[in-house]
Coordinates of C-alpha atoms in Angstrom, one line a residue:
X1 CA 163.8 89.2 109.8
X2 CA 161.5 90.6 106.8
X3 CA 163.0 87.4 104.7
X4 CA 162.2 85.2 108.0
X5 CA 158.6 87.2 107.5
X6 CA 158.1 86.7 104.1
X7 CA 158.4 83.6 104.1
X8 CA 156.0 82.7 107.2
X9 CA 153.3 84.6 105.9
X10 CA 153.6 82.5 101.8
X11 CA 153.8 79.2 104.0
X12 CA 150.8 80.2 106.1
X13 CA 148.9 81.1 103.0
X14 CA 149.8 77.7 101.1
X15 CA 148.6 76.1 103.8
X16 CA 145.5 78.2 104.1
X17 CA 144.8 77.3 100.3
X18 CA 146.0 73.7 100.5
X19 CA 143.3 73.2 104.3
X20 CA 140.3 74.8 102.0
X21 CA 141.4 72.6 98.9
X22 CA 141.1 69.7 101.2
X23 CA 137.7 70.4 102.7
X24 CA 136.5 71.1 99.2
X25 CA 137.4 67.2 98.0
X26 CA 136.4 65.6 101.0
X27 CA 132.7 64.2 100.9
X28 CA 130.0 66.6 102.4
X29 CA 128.2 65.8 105.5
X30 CA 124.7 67.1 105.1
X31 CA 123.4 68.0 108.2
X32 CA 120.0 69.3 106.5
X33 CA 116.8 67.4 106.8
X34 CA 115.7 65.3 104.4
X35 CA 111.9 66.6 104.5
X36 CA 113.0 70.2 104.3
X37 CA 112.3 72.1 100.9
X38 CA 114.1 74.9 100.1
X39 CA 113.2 77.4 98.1
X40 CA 115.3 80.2 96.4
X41 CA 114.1 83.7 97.0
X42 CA 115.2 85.5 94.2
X43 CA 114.0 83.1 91.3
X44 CA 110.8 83.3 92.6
X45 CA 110.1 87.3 93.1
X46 CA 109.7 87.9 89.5
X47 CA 106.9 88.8 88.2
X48 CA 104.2 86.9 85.8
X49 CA 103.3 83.5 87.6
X50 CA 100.0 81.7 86.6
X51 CA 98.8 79.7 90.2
X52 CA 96.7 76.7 89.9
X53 CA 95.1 74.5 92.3
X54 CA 93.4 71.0 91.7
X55 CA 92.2 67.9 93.3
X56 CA 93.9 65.2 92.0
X57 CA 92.8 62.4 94.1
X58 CA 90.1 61.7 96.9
X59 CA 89.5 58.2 99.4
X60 CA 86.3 56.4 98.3
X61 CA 83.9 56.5 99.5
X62 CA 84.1 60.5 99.3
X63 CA 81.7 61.9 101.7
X64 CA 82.5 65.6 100.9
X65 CA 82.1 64.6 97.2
X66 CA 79.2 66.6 96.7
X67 CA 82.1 70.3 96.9
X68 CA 85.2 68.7 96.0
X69 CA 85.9 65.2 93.6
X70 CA 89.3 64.1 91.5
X71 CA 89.6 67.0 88.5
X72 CA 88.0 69.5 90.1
X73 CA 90.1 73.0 89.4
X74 CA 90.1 76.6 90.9
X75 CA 90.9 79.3 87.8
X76 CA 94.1 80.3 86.5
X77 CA 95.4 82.9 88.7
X78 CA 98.2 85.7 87.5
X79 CA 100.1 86.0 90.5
X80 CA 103.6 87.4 92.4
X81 CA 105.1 85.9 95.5
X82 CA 106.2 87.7 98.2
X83 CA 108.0 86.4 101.3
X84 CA 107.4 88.1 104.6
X85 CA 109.2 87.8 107.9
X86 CA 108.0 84.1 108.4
X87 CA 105.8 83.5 105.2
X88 CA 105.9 82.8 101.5
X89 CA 102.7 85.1 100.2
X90 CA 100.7 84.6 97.3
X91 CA 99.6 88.3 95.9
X92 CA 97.0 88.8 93.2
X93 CA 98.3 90.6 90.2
X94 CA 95.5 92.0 89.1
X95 CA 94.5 95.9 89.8
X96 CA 91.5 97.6 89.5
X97 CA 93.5 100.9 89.3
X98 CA 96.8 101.5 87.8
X99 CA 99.3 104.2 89.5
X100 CA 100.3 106.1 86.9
X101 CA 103.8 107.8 87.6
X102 CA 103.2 110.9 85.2
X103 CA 99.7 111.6 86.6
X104 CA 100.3 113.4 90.0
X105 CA 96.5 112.9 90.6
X106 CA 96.7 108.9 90.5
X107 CA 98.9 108.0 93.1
X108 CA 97.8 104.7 94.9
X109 CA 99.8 105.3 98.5
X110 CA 97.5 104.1 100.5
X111 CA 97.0 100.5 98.4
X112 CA 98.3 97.5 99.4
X113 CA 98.9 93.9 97.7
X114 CA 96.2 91.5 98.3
X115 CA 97.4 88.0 99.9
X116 CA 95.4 85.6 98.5
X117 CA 97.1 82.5 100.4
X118 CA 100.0 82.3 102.5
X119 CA 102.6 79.5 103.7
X120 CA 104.7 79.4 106.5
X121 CA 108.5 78.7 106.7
X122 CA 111.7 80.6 107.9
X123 CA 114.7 82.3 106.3
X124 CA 117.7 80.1 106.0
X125 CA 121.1 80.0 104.3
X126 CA 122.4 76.7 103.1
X127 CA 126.4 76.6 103.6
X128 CA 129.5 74.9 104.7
X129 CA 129.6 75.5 108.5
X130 CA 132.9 77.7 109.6
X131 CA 134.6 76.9 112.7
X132 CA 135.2 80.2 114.6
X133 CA 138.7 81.0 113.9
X134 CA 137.2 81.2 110.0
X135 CA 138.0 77.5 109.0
X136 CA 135.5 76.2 106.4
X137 CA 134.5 72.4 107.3
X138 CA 132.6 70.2 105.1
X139 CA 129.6 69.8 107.0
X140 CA 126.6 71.5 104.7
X141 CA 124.2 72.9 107.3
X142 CA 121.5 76.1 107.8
X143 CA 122.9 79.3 108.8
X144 CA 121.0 82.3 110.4
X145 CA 123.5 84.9 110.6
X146 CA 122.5 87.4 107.9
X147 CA 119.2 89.7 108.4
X148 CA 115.8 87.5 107.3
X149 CA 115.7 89.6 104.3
X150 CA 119.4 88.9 103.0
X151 CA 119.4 85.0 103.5
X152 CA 119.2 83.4 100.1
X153 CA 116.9 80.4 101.0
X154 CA 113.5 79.9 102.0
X155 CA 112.6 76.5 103.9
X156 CA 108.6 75.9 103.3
X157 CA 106.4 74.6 105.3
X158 CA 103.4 73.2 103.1
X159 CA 101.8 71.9 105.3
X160 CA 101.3 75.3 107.1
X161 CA 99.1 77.3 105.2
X162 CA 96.5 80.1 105.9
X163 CA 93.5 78.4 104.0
X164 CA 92.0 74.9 103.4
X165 CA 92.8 74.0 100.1
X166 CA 89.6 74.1 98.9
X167 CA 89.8 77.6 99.6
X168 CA 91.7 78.0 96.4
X169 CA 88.9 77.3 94.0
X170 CA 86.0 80.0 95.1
X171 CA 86.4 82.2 98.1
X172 CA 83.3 80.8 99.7
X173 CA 83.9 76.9 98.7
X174 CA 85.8 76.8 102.3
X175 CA 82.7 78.2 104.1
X176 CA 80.3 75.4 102.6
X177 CA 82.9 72.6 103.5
X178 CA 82.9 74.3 107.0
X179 CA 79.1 73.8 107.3
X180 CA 79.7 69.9 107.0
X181 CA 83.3 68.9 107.3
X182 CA 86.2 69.7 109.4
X183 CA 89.8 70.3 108.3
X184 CA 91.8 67.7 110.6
X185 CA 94.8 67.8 109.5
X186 CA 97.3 68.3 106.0
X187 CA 100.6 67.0 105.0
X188 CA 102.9 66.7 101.7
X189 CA 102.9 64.0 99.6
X190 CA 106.3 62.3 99.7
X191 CA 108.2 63.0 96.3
X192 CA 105.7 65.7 95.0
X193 CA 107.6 68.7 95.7
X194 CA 109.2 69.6 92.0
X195 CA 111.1 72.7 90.7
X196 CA 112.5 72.9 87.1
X197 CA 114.0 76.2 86.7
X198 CA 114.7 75.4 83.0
X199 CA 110.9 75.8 82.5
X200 CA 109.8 78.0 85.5
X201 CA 107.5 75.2 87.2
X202 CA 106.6 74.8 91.0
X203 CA 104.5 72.1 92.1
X204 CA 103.6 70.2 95.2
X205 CA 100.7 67.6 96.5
X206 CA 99.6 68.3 100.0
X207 CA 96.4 66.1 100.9
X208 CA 94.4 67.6 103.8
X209 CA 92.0 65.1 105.9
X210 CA 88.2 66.0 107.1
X211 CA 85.9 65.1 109.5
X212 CA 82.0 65.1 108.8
X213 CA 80.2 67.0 111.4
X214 CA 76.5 65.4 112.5
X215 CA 74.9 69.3 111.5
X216 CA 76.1 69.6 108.6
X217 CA 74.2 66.6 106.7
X218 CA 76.3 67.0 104.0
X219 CA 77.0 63.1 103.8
X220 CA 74.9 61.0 101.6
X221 CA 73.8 57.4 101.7
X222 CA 77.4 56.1 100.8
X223 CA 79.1 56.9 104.2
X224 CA 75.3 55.8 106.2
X225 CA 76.0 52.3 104.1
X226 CA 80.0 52.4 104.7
X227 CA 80.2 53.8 108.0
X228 CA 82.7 56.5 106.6
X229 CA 83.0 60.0 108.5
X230 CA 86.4 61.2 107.0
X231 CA 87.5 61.8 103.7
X232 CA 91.2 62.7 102.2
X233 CA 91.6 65.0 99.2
X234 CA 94.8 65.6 97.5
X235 CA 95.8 68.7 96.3
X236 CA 98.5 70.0 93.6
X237 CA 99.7 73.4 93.8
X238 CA 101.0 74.6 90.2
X239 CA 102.8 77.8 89.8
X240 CA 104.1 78.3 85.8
X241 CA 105.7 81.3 84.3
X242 CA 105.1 80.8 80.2
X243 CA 107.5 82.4 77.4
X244 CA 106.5 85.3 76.0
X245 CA 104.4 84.2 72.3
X246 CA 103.1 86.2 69.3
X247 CA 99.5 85.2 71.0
X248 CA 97.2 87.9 69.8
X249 CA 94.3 88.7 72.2
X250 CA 90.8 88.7 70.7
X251 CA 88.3 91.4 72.2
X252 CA 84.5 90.5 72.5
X253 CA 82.9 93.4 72.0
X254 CA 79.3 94.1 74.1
X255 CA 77.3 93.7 71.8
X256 CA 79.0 91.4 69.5
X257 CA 76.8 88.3 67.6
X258 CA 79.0 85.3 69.0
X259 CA 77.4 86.1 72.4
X260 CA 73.9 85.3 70.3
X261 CA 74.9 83.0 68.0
X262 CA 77.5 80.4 69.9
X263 CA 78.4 81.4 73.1
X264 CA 81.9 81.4 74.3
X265 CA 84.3 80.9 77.2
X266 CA 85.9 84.6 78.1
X267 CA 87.7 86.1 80.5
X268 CA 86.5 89.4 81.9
X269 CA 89.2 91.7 82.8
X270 CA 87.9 93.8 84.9
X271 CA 88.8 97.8 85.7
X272 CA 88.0 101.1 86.7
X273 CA 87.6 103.7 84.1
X274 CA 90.3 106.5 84.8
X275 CA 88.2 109.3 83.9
X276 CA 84.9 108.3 85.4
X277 CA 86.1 105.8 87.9
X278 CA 83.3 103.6 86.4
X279 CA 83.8 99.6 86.4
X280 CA 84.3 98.2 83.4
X281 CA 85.5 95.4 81.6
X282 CA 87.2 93.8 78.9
X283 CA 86.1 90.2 77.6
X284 CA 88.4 88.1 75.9
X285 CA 87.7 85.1 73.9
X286 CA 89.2 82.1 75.5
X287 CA 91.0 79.8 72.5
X288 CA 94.2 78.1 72.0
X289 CA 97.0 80.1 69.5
X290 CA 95.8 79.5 66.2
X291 CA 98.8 80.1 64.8
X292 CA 101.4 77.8 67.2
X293 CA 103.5 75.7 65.5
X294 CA 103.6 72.6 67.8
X295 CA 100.5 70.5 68.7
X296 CA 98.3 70.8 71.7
X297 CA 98.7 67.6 72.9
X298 CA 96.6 65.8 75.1
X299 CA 98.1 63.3 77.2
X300 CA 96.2 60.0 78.8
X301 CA 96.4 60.0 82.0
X302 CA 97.6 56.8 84.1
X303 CA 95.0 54.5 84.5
X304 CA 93.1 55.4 81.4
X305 CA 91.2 52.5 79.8
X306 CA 93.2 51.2 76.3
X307 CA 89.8 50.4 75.1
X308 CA 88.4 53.9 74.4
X309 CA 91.9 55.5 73.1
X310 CA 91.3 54.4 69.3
X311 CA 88.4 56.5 69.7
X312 CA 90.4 59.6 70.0
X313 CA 92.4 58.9 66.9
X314 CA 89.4 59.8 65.2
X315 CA 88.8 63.0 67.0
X316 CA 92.2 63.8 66.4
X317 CA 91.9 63.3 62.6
X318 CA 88.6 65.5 62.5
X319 CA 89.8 68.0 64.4
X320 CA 92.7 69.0 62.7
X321 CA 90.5 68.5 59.3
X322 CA 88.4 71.7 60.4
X323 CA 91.2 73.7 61.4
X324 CA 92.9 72.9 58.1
X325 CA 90.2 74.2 56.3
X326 CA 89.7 77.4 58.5
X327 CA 93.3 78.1 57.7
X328 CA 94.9 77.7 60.9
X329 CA 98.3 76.1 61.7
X330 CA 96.9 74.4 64.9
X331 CA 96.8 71.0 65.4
X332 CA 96.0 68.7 68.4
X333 CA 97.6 65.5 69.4
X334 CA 97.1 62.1 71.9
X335 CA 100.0 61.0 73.6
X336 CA 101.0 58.9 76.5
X337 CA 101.4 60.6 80.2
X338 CA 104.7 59.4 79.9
X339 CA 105.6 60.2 76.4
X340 CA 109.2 60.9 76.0
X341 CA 110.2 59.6 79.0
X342 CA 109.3 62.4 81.2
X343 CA 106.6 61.9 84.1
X344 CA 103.5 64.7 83.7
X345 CA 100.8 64.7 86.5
X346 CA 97.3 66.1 86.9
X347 CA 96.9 69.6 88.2
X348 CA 100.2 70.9 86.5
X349 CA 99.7 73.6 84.4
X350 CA 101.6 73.0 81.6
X351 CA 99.9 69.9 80.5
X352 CA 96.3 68.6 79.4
X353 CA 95.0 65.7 80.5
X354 CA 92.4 62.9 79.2
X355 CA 91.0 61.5 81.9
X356 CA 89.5 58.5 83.3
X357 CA 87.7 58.0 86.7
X358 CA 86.8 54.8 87.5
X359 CA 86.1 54.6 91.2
X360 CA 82.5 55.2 91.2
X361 CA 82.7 56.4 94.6
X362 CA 84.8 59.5 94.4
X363 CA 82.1 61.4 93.4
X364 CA 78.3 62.5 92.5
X365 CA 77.1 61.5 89.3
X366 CA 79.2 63.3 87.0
X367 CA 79.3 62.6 83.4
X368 CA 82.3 64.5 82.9
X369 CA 84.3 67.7 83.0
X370 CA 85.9 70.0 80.6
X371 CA 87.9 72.9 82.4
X372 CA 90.8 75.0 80.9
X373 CA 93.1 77.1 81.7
X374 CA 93.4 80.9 80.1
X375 CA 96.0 83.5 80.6
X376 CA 94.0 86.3 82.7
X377 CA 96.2 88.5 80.5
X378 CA 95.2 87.6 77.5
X379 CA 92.7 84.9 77.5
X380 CA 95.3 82.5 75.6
X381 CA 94.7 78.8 76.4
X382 CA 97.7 77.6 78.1
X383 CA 96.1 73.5 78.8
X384 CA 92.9 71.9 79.7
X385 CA 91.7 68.7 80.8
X386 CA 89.0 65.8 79.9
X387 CA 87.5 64.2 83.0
X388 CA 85.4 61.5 82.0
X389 CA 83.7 59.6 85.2
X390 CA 82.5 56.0 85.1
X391 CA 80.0 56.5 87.3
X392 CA 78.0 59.2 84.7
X393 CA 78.9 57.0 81.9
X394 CA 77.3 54.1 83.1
X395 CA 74.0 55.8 84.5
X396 CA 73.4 57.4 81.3
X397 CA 74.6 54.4 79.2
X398 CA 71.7 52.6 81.4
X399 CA 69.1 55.5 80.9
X400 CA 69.7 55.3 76.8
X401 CA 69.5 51.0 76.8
X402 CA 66.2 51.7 78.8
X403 CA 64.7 54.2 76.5
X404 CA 65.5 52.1 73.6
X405 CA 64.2 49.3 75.1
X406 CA 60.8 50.8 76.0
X407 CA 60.8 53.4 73.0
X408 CA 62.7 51.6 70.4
X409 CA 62.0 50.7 66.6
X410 CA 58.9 49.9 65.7
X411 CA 60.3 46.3 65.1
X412 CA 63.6 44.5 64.2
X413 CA 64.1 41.8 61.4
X414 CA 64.7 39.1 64.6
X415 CA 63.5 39.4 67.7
X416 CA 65.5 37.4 69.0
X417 CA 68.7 39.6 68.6
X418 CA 68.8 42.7 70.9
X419 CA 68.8 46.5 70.0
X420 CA 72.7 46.6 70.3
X421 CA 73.5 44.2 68.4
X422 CA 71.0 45.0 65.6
X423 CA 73.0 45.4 62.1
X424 CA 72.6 48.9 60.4
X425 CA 74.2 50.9 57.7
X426 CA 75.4 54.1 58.2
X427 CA 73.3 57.1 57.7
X428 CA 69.7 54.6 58.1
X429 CA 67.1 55.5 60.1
X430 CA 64.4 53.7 61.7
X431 CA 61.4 55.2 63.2
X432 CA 60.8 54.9 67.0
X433 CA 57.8 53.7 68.5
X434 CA 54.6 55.5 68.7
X435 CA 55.0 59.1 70.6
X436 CA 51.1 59.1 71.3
X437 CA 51.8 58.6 75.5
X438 CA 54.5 61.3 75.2
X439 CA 52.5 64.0 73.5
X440 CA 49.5 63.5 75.6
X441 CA 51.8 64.1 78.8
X442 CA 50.8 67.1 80.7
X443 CA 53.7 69.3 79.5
X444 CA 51.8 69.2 75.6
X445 CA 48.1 69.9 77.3
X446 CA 49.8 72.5 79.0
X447 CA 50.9 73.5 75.2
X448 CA 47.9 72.7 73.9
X449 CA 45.6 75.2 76.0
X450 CA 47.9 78.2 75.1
X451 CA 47.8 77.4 71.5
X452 CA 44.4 77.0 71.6
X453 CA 44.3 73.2 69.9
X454 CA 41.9 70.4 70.3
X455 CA 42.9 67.6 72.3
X456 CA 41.6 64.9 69.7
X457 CA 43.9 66.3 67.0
X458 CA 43.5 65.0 63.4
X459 CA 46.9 65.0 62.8
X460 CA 48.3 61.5 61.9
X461 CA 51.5 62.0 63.3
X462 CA 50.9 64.3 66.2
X463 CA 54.2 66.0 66.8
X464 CA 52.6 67.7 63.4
X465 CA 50.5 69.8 65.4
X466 CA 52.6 72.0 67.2
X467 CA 54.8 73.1 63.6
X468 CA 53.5 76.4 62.6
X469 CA 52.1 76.2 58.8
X470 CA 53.1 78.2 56.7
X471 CA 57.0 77.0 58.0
X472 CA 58.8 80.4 57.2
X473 CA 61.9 77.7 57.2
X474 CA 64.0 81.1 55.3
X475 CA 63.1 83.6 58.4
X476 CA 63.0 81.0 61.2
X477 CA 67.1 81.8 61.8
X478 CA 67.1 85.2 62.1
X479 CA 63.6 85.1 64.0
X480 CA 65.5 82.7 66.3
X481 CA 68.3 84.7 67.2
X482 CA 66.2 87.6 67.8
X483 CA 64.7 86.3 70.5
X484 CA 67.7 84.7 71.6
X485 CA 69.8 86.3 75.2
X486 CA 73.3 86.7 75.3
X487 CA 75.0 84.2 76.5
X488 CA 78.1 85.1 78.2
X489 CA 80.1 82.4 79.8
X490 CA 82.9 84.3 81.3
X491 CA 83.4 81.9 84.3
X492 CA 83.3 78.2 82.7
X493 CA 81.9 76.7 85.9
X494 CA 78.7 78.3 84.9

């Protein structure tokens, strides 16, 4: 009977091993959706991601141009991500306050994590489904059995999200597009969603869809001529978590001479004294590693005119002239979007862009726009991007033909040949035309009456008048600067 046993119970589990071997070979059926994104918990709960959000593309005519246009960017954001009963939560890093665990009188019990955006989505597993007597089939489906909090997966719902995506840019940028445009209605970009573990990247498109309200008169002549009430802006959400690198932070002091004498891009870190409970800050200089081995490379974006890109080559080759001669091992670079083989798109953070935006309907005017992205931590560049817009290119090209034209040289060897396509020599100058009608404007007899000076000056040239005599040309500098402000430009957008 035992043998009888024995040998029932190694035929049963034979055939146990050979049914699972079976179900293991045969093709899967995936009974999953094909627009559901999952996304795994526990690779994303770390800590140390940089968030970035930016409009990537907009319908033309844009109506709501005058907020939001292709390349415009929020700040680079040190974040964590938190997933709640039903929501994937974006917390702000930053603290004001630290707890500190040896300090019984610093204990921050009653803080919480601020969410600074939040998307919906539920709690899955993804798995073989399991008949009930414990027989694994092949069919790959979701599975609900574990607590929400011990389920592996996390199925997103982009679309589904706590603020407009202009939101993400300046807490109050919502608010104005309120005052003028209604949110209609968002949805994902098919084939934006991407995830490359290898270098900690998360990235999505979602373009969101708005309706101009008659109060608002935020519309301009374009959408009277057009008859264009709506608008559609994409989008790209961009979470990275970077290496850790020998990047050495460099403090601006209060009171230190670059604020006078240049002017810089910083990040203000800002937090409470511990003693005094005081605010306070730290400002760090925004700049690229000096002493990185590979290039910062710059890549041209799709679309982006051949014509101008030999024009960078010489930018290139200046560039790295004057950081060769200030001793530093950083170089910059101009390389295809597609360099390598390997796709890069606008609004991800681990990439700069050159830029070109033809549609001259996208947005207002602009000439073009430089941000960049800097650790919060440590005010390290990580990328940033070169919008140049046709539209400002063009109005300004126009406004320079028509001084010239109006203001030009005095005269040109042939008449006949236009200003452009005058022959000169590098490093010549011609004079311009006479500045009598631009001196006498009322600006200089404004100037004039505080300095005292007769109208009918005897100066031959009369831009000669208003240079002081004796010109103290070795104390003017220093007399300069004194006089100078600060200037302190801790948020780029100003």
């Amino acid at each position: 009977m035992r043998f009888r046993t024995k040998i029932s119970c190694l035929l049963l589990a034979c055939f146990s091993v050979a049914a699972v071997a079976c179900v293991e070979h045969r093709p899967l059926r995936n009974g999953l959706n094909d627009e559901s994104n999952y996304l795994s918990k526990s690779e994303l709960t770390s800590e140390g991601w940089l968030y970035k959000v930016t409009a990537v593309k907009a319908s033309s005519p844009n109506v709501v141009g005058d907020l939001v246009w292709p390349g415009l960017e929020s700040d680079l954001s040190l974040v964590n991500v938190r997933f709640s009963e039903n929501s994937m939560q974006i917390l702000d890093a930053r603290r004001l306050q630290h707890d500190d665990s040896q300090d019984p009188n610093d204990d921050l019990a009653t803080t919480t994590d601020r969410v600074m955006v939040e998307f919906k989505g539920a709690h899955v597993d993804v798995k073989l489904r399991e008949t009930l007597d414990g027989e694994r089939t092949n069919f790959l489906e979701e599975n609900t059995e574990e607590p929400w909090m011990r389920r592996q997966k996390f199925k997103i719902d982009f679309e589904d999200t706590s603020l407009d995506p202009i939101s993400n840019f300046a807490w109050y940028y919502g608010d104005f597009l309120k005052d003028c445009a209604a949110l209609t209605g968002t949805s994902l970009v098919p084939n934006s969603f991407e995830w490359d573990p290898k270098s900690q990247h998360l990235s999505w498109v979602v373009e969101a869809n708005y309706v101009l309200t008659v109060e608002g008169r935020c519309y301009d002549l374009v959408s009277l001529a057009h008859d264009v009430g709506t608008a559609s802006i994409q989008y790209r959400f961009s979470f990275y978590r970077p290496k850790s690198s020998d990047y050495v932070p460099e403090v601006i002091g209060e009171k230190d001479l670059v604020n006078k004498k240049y002017g810089s891009f910083q990040t203000l870190n800002l937090f409470r004294d511990h003693d005094t409970g005081i605010l306070s800050a730290k400002s760090l200089l925004n700049r690229w590693n000096p002493n990185r081995e590979e290039p910062v490379v710059f890549y041209f974006h799709k679309g982006f005119p051949p014509r101008f890109k030999p024009m960078f080559s010489e930018i290139k080759e200046q560039t790295n002239e004057i950081f060769a001669q200030a001793g530093a091992k950083l170089r910059i670079d101009f390389r295809e979007y597609n360099d390598g083989g390997i796709e890069r798109n606008l609004g991800d953070i681990r990439y700069s862009f050159v830029i070109w935006h033809h549609d001259i309907d996208t947005t207002k005017g602009l000439l073009g726009y430089g941000p960049s992205s800097a650790d919060p931590r440590t005010g390290e560049l990580i990328s940033a991007n070169l919008n140049l817009y046709n539209i400002g290119l063009d109005y300004y090209r126009f406004m320079i033909q028509d001084y010239l034209e109006e203001y030009g040289a005095l005269s040109r060897p042939d008449a006949d040949i236009a200003w452009e396509d005058t022959a000169c020599e590098e490093g010549a100058t011609v004079a311009t035309a006479a500045d009598t009608n631009r001196l006498r404007s009322t600006l200089f007899d404004s100037m004039r009456k505080v300095m005292e000076l007769d109208a009918d000056s005897e100066y031959e040239v009369a831009a000669d008048e208003f240079v002081p005599t004796p010109l103290k040309a070795e104390t003017f500098p220093d007399d300069y600067h004194r006089v100078l402000s600060e200037l302190r430009y801790g948020n780029p957008w100003w």
